[in-house]
Short mmCIF file of C-alpha atoms and ligand atoms in Angstrom, two decimals:
data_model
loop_
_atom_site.label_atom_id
_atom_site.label_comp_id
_atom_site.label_asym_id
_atom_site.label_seq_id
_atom_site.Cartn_x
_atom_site.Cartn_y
_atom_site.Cartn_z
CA UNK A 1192 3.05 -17.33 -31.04
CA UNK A 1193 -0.66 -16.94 -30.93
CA UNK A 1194 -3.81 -18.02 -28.64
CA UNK A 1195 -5.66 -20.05 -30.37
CA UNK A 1196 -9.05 -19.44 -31.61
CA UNK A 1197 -11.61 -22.22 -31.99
CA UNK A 1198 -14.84 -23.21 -31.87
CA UNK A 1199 -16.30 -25.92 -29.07
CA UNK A 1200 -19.95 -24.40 -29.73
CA UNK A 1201 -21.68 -27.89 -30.28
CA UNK A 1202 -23.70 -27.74 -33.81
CA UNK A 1203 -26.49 -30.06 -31.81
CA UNK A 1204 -27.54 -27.25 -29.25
CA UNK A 1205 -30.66 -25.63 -30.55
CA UNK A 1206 -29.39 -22.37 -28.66
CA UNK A 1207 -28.44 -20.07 -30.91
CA UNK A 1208 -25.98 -17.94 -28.54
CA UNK A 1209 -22.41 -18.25 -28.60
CA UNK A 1210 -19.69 -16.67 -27.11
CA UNK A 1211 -15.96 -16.49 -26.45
CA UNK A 1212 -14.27 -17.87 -23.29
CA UNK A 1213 -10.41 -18.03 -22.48
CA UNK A 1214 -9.35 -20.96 -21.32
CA UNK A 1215 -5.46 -21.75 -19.44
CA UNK A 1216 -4.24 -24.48 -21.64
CA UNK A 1217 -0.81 -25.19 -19.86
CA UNK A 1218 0.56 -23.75 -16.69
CA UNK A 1219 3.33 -21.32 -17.61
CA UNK A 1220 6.41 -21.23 -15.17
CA UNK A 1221 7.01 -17.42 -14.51
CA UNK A 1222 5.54 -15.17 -17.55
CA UNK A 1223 2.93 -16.75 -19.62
CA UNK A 1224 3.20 -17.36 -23.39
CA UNK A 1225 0.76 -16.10 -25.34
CA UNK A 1226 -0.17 -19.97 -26.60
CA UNK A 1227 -0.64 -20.74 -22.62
CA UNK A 1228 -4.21 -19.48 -23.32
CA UNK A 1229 -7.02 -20.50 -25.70
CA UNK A 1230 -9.61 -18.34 -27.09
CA UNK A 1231 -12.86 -21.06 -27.93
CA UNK A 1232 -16.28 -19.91 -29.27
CA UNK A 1233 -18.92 -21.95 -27.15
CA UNK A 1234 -22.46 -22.44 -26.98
CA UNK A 1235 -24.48 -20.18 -24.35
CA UNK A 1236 -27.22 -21.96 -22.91
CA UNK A 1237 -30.21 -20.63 -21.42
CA UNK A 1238 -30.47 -20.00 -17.47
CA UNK A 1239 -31.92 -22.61 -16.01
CA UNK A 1240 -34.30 -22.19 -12.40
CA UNK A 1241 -32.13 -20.09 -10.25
CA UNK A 1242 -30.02 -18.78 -12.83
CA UNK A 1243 -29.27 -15.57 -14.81
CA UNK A 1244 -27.80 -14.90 -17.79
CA UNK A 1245 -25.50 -11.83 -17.86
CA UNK A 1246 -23.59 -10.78 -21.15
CA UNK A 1247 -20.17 -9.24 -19.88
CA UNK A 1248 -19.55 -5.63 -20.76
CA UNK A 1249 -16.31 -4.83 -19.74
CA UNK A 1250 -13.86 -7.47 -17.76
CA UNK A 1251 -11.01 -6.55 -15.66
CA UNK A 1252 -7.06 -7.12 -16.17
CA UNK A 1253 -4.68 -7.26 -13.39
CA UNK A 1254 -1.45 -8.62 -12.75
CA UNK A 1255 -2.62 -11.35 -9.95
CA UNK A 1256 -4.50 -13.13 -12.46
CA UNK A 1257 -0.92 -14.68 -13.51
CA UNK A 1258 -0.26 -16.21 -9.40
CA UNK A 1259 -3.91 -17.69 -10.46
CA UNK A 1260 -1.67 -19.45 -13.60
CA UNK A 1261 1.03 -20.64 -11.69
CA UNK A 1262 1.55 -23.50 -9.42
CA UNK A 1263 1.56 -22.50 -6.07
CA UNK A 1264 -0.71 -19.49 -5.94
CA UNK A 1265 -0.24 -17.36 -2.33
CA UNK A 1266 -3.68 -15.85 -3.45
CA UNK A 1267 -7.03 -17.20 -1.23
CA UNK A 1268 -9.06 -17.90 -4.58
CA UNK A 1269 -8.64 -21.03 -6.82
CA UNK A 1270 -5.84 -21.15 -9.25
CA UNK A 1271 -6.73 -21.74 -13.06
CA UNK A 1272 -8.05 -24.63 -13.84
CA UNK A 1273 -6.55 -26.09 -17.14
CA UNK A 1274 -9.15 -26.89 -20.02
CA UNK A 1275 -11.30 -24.56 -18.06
CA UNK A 1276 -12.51 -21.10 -18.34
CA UNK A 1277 -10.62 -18.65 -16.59
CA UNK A 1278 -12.16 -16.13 -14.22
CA UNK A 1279 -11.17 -12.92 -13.28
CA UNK A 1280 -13.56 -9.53 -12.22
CA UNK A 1281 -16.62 -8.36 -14.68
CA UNK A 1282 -19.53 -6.15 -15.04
CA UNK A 1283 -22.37 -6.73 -17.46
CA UNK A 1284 -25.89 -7.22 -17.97
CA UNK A 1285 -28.61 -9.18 -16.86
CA UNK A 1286 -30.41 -10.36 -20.69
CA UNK A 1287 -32.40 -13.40 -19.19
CA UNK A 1288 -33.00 -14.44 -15.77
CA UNK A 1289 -34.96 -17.07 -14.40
CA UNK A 1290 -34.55 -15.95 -10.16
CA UNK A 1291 -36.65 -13.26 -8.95
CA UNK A 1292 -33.84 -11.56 -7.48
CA UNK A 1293 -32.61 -10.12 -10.83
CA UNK A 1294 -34.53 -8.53 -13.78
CA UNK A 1295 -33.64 -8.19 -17.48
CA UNK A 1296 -31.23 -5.01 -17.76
CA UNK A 1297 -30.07 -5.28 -14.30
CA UNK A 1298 -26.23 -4.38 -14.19
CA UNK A 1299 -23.98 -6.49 -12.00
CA UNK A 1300 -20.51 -7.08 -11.19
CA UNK A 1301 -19.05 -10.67 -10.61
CA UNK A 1302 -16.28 -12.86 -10.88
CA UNK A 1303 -16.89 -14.54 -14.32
CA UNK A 1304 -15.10 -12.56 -16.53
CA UNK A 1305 -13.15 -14.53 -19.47
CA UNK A 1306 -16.22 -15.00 -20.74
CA UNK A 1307 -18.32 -13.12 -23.14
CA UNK A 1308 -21.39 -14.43 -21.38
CA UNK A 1309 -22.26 -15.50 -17.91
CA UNK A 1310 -24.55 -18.23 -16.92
CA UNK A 1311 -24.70 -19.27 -13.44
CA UNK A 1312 -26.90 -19.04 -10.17
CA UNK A 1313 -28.67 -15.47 -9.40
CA UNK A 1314 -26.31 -15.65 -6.38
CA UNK A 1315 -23.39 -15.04 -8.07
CA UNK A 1316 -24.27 -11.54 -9.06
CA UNK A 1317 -24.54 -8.65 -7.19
CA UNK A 1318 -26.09 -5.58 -8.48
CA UNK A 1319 -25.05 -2.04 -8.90
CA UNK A 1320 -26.28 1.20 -9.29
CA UNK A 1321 -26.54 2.07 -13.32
CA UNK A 1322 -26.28 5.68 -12.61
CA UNK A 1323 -23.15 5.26 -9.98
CA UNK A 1324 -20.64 6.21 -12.83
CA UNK A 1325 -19.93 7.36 -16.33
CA UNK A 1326 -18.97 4.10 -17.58
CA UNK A 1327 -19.87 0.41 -16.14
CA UNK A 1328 -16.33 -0.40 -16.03
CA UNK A 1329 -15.62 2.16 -13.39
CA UNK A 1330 -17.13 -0.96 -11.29
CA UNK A 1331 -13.91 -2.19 -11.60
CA UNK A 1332 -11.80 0.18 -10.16
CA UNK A 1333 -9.38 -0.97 -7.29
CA UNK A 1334 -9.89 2.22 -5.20
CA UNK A 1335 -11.24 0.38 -2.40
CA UNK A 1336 -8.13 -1.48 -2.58
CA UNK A 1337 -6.34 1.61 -2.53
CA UNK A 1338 -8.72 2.98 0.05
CA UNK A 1339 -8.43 -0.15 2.75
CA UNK A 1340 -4.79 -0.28 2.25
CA UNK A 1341 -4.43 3.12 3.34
CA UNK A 1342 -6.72 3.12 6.06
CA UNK A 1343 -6.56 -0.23 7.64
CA UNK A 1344 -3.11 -1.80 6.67
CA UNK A 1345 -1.03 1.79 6.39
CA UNK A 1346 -3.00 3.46 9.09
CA UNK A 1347 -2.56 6.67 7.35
CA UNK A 1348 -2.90 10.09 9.04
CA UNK A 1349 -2.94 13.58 8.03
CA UNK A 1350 0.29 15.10 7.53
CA UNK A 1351 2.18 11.26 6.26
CA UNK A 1352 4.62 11.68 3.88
CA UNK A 1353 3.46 8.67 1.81
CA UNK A 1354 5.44 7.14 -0.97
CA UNK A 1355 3.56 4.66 -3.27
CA UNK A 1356 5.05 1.81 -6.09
CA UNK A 1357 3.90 1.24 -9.23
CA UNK A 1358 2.38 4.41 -8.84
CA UNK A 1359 0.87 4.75 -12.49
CA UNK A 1360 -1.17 1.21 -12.24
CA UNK A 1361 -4.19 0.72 -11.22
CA UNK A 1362 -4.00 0.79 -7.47
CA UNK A 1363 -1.04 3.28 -6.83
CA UNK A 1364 -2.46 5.85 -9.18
CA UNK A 1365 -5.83 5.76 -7.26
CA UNK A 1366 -3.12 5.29 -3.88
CA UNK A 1367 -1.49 8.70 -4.29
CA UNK A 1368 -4.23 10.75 -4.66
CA UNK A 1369 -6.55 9.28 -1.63
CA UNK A 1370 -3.75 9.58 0.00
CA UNK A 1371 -3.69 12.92 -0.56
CA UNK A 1372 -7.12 13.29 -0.25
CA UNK A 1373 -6.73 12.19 3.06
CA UNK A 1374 -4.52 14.13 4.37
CA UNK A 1375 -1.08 13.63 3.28
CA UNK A 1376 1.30 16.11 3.56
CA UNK A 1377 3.99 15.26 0.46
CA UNK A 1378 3.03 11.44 -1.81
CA UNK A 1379 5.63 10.55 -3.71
CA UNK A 1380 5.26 8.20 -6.86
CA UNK A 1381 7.70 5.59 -8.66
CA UNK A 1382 7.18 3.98 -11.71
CA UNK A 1383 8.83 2.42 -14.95
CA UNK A 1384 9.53 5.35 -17.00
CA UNK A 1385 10.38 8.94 -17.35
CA UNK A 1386 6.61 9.62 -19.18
CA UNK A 1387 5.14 7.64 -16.26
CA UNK A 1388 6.93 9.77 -13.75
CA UNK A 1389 5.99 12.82 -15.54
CA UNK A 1390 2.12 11.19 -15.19
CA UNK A 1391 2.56 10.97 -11.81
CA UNK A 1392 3.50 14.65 -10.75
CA UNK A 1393 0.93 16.10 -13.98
CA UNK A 1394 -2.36 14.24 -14.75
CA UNK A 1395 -2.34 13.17 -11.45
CA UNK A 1396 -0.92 15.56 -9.01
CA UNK A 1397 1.84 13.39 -6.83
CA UNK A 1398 4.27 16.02 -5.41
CA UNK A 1399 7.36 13.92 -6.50
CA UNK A 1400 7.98 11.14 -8.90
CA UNK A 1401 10.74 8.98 -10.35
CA UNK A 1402 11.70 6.23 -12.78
CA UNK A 1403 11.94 2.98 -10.59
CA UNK A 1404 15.18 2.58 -13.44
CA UNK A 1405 16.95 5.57 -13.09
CA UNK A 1406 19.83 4.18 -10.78
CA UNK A 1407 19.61 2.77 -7.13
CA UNK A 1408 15.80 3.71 -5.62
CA UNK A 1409 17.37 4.05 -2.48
CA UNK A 1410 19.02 7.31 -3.93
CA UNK A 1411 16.13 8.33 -5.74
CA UNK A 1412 13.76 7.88 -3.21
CA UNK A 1413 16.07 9.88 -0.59
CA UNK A 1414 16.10 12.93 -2.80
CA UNK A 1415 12.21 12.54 -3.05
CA UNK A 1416 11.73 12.31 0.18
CA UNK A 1417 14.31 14.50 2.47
CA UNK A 1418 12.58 13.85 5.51
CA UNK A 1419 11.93 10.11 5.52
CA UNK A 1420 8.52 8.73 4.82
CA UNK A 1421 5.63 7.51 7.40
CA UNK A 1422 3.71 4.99 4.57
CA UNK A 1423 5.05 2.73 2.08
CA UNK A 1424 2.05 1.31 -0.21
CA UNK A 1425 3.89 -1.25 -1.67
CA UNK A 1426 2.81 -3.21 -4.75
CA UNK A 1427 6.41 -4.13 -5.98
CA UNK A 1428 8.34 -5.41 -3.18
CA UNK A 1429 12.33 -5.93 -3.40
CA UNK A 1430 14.54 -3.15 -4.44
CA UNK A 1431 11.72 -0.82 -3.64
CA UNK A 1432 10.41 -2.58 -0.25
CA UNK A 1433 14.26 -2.19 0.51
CA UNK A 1434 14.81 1.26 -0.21
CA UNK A 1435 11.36 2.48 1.79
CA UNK A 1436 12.58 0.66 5.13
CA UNK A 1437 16.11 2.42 4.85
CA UNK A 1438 14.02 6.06 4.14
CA UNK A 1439 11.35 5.41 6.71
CA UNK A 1440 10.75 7.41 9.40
CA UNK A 1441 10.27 6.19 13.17
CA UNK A 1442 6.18 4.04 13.77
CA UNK A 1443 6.57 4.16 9.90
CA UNK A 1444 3.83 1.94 8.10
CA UNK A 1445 4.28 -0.45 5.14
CA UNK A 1446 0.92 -1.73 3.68
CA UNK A 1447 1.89 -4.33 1.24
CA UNK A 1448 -0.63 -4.95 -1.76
CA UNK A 1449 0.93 -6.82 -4.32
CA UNK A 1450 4.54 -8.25 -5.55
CA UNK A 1451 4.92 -7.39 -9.00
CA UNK A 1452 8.44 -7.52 -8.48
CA UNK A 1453 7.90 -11.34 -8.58
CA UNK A 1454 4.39 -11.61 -10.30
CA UNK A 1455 6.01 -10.71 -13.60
CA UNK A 1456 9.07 -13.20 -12.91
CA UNK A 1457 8.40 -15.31 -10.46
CA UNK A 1458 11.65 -15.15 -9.10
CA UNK A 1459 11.64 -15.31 -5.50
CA UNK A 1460 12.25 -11.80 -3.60
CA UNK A 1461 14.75 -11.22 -1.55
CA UNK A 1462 12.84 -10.01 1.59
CA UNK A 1463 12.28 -6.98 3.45
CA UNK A 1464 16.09 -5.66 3.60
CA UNK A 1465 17.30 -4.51 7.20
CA UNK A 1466 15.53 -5.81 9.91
CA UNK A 1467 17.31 -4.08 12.57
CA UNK A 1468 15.91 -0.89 10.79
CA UNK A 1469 12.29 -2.65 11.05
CA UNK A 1470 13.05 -3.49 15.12
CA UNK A 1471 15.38 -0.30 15.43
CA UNK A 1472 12.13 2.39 13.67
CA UNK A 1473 9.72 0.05 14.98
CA UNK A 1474 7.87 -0.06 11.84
CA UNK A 1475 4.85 -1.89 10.70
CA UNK A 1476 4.82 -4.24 8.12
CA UNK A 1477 1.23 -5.51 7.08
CA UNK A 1478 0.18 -6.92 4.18
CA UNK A 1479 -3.70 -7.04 3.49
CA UNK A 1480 -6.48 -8.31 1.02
CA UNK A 1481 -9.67 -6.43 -0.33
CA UNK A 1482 -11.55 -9.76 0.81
CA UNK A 1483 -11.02 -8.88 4.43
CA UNK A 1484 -12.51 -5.38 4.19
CA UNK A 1485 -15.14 -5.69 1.51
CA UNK A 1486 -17.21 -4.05 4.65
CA UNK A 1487 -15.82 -0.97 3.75
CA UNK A 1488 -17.11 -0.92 0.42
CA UNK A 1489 -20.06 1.38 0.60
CA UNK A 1490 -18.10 4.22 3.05
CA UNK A 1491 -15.67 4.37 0.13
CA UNK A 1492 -17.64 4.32 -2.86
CA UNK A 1493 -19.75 7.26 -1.52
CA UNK A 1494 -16.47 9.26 -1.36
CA UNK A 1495 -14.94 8.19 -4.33
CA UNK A 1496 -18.23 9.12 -5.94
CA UNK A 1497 -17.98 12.41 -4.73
CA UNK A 1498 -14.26 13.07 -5.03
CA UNK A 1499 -15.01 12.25 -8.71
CA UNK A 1500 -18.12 14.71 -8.94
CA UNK A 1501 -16.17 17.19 -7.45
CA UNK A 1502 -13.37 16.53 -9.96
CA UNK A 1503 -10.95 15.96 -7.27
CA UNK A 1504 -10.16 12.33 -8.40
CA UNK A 1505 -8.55 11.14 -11.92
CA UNK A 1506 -10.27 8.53 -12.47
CA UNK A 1507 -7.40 6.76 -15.29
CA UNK A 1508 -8.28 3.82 -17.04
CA UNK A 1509 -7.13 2.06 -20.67
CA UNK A 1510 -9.65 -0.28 -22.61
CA UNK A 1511 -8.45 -3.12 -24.60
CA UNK A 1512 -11.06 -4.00 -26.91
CA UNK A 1513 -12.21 -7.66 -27.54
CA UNK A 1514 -12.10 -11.04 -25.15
CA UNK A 1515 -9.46 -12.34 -28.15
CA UNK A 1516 -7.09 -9.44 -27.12
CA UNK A 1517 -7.24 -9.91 -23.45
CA UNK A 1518 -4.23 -12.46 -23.36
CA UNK A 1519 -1.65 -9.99 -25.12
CA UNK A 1520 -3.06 -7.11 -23.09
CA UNK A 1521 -2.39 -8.99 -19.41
CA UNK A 1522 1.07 -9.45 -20.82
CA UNK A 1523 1.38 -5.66 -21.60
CA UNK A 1524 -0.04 -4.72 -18.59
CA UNK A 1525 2.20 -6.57 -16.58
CA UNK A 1526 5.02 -5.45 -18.93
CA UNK A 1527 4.34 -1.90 -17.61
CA UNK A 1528 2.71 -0.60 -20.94
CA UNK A 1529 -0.55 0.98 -19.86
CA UNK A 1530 -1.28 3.33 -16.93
CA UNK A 1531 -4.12 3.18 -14.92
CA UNK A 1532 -7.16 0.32 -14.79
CA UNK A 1533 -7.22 -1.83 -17.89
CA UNK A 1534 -10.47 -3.47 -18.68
CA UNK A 1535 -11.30 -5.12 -21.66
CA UNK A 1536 -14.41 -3.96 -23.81
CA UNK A 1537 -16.34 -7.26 -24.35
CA UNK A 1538 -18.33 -8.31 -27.48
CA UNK A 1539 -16.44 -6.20 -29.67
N1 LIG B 936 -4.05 -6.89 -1.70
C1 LIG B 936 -5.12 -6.89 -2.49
O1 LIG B 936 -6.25 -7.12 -2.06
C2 LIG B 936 -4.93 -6.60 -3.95
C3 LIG B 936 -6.03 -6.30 -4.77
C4 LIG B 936 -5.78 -6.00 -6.11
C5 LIG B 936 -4.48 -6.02 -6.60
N2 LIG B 936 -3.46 -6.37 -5.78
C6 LIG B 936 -2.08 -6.41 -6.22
O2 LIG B 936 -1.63 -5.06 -6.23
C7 LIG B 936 -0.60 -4.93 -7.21
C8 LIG B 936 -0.98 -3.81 -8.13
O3 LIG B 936 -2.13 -4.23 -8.87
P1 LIG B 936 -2.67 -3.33 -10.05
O4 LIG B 936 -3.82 -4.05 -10.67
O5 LIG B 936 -2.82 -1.95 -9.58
O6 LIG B 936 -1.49 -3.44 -11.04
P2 LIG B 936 -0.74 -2.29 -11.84
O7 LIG B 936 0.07 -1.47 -10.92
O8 LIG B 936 -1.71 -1.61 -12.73
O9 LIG B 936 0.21 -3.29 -12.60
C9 LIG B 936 0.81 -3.10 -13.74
C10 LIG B 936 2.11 -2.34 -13.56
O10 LIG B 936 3.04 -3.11 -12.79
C11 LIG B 936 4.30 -2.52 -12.98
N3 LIG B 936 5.35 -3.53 -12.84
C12 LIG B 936 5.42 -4.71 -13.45
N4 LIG B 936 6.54 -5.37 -13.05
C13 LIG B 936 7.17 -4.58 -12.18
C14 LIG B 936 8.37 -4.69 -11.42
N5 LIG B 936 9.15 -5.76 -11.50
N6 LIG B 936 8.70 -3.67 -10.61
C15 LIG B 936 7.92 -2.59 -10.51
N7 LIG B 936 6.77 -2.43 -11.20
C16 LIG B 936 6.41 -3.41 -12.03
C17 LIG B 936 4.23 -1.93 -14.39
O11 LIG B 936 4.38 -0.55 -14.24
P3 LIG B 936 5.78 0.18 -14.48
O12 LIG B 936 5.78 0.61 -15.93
O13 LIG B 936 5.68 1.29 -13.53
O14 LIG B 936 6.87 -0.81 -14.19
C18 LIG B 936 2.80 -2.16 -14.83
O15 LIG B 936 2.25 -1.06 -15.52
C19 LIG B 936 -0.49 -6.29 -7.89
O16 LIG B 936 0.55 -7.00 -7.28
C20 LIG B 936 -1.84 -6.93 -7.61
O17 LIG B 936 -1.78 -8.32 -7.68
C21 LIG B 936 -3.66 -6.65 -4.46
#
């Protein structure tokens, strides 16, 4: 099965731009099917007063983009529309504009990815600093989300043992080390395979790691962690969220970012595990959006500049080149096959 690729651009616009756009043609119960999405070439008008024109550079992939498929999205952003162009994080470049508030070369990020081009009002863009990083897409790194989850939800301090899920993805690989960072005293990584594990404690310098397959977590996660944990960063949810209650230590804190343990299935989770462990430890169980702490934004990207000058951060990331690509590449993200961020390279 295939997305398909056709062409909507209408032969009677004297514009002669075109571009790609993905579009959600049906609204796939649990994993999507690759013919769930359409690839369609379209015409690219002009910006009109108040508008810019921005063609997409790189666009971002990440496993809530499939809640944003389904029916009954938990996520405070509008679920796919179907017929429509799908929308997801982006950063490109300003090639027309027709606001005063952005200039021709100006580099932005925005929510209108899916697209090879961007049309829409000035206010939709923000811009960022060229210079900020070696490559545009480093815009869209979830560090922050990392960062905020830490710090606000997690309420990390120095000398937390801090054990992190899906630890090789995009959030808990940047998780682990600003934990560390921070202050940590031991971070402890899980993730879907023996190379990933091995990822973990090499490239990027977790103390202890293990294959979320490799018989009951609770077992593994005890032998990681002899003396209990203080943070959970949890982007998986069920056996895992389980497992870190049982091996938490008393005030323990559990940030929870994401539930990939259903956002690949949609089967519903079976909850937090032992309550009387939660009342008994009096732990903290918080979950937390990016959208409520975008105010943090600048304090972090200062230090995560820094942290990467210094060479103290791996920055990991894999690019999937070409809008038509981006379909099978969300499904082999979510299927655990990359590590890090995974962007797609537009226009190519
Ligand atoms: N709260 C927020 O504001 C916020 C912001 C951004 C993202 N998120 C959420 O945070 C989570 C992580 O996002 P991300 O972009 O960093 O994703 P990611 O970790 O890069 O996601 C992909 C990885 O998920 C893992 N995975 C898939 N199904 C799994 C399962 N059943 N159990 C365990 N691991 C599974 C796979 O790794 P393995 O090979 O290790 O299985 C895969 O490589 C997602 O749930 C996302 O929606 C939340």
């Amino acid at each position: 099965m295939n997305s398909s690729l056709k062409s909507a651009a209408s032969s009677g616009n004297s514009s002669p731009r075109a571009g790609l756009e993905a579009r959600l043609v049906a609204r796939p119960d649990g994993l999507p099917a690759l013919d769930d999405f359409e690839i369609v070439e379209v015409t690219v008008p002009d910006p009109a007063a108040g508008q810019v024109l921005v063609r997409n550079l790189f666009m971002s992939l990440d496993p809530g983009m499939l809640l944003l498929m389904g029916g009954d999205s938990p996520l405070p952003a509008p679920r796919y529309e179907i017929g429509a162009a799908m929308y997801g994080d982006a950063v490109g470049e300003v090639i027309a504009s027709a606001d005063p508030s952005l200039s021709e070369g100006d580099l932005v990020v925005h929510r209108l990815g899916w697209r090879d081009y961007a049309v829409a009002a000035a206010a939709a863009f923000r811009r960022v600093d060229r210079a900020a990083y070696p490559s545009p897409s480093l815009h869209l790194g979830f560090g922050l989300v990392a960062y905020v989850g830490l710090m606000e939800a997690a309420q990390l301090r120095p000398g937390d043992t801090v054990f992190v899920s899906s630890a090789a993805g995009a959030t808990g690989g940047m998780a682990g080390q600003i934990a560390r960072l921070k202050g940590a005293a031991r971070v402890i990584g899980s993730a879907g395979s023996p190379a990933k594990a091995a990822h973990l404690t090499g490239r990027l310098g977790f103390d202890a790691a293990f294959d979320y397959h490799d018989g009951p977590v609770l077992d593994r996660l005890r032998e990681a962690a002899p003396d209990g944990i203080d943070v959970y960063f949890d982007n998986v949810g069920g056996e895992q969220l389980r497992a870190a209650v049982e091996v938490m230590n008393v005030h323990g804190r559990i940030a929870v970012c994401g539930a990939l343990n259903r956002q690949r299935t949609a089967r519903p989770d079976d909850g937090p595990g032992d309550l009387l462990s939660v009342l008994g430890k009096r732990l903290t169980i918080r979950g937390f959006t990016l959208w409520d702490h975008l105010d943090r934004a600048a304090e972090f990207g200062e230090q995560f500049r820094n942290w990467l000058r210094e060479g103290s951060i791996v920055y990991d990331e894999t690019v999937v080149d070409g809008l038509a690509s981006a379909p099978q590449a969300l499904l082999d993200l979510v299927r655990g096959r990359y590590t890090g961020k995974t962007v797609v390279r537009m226009g190519s």
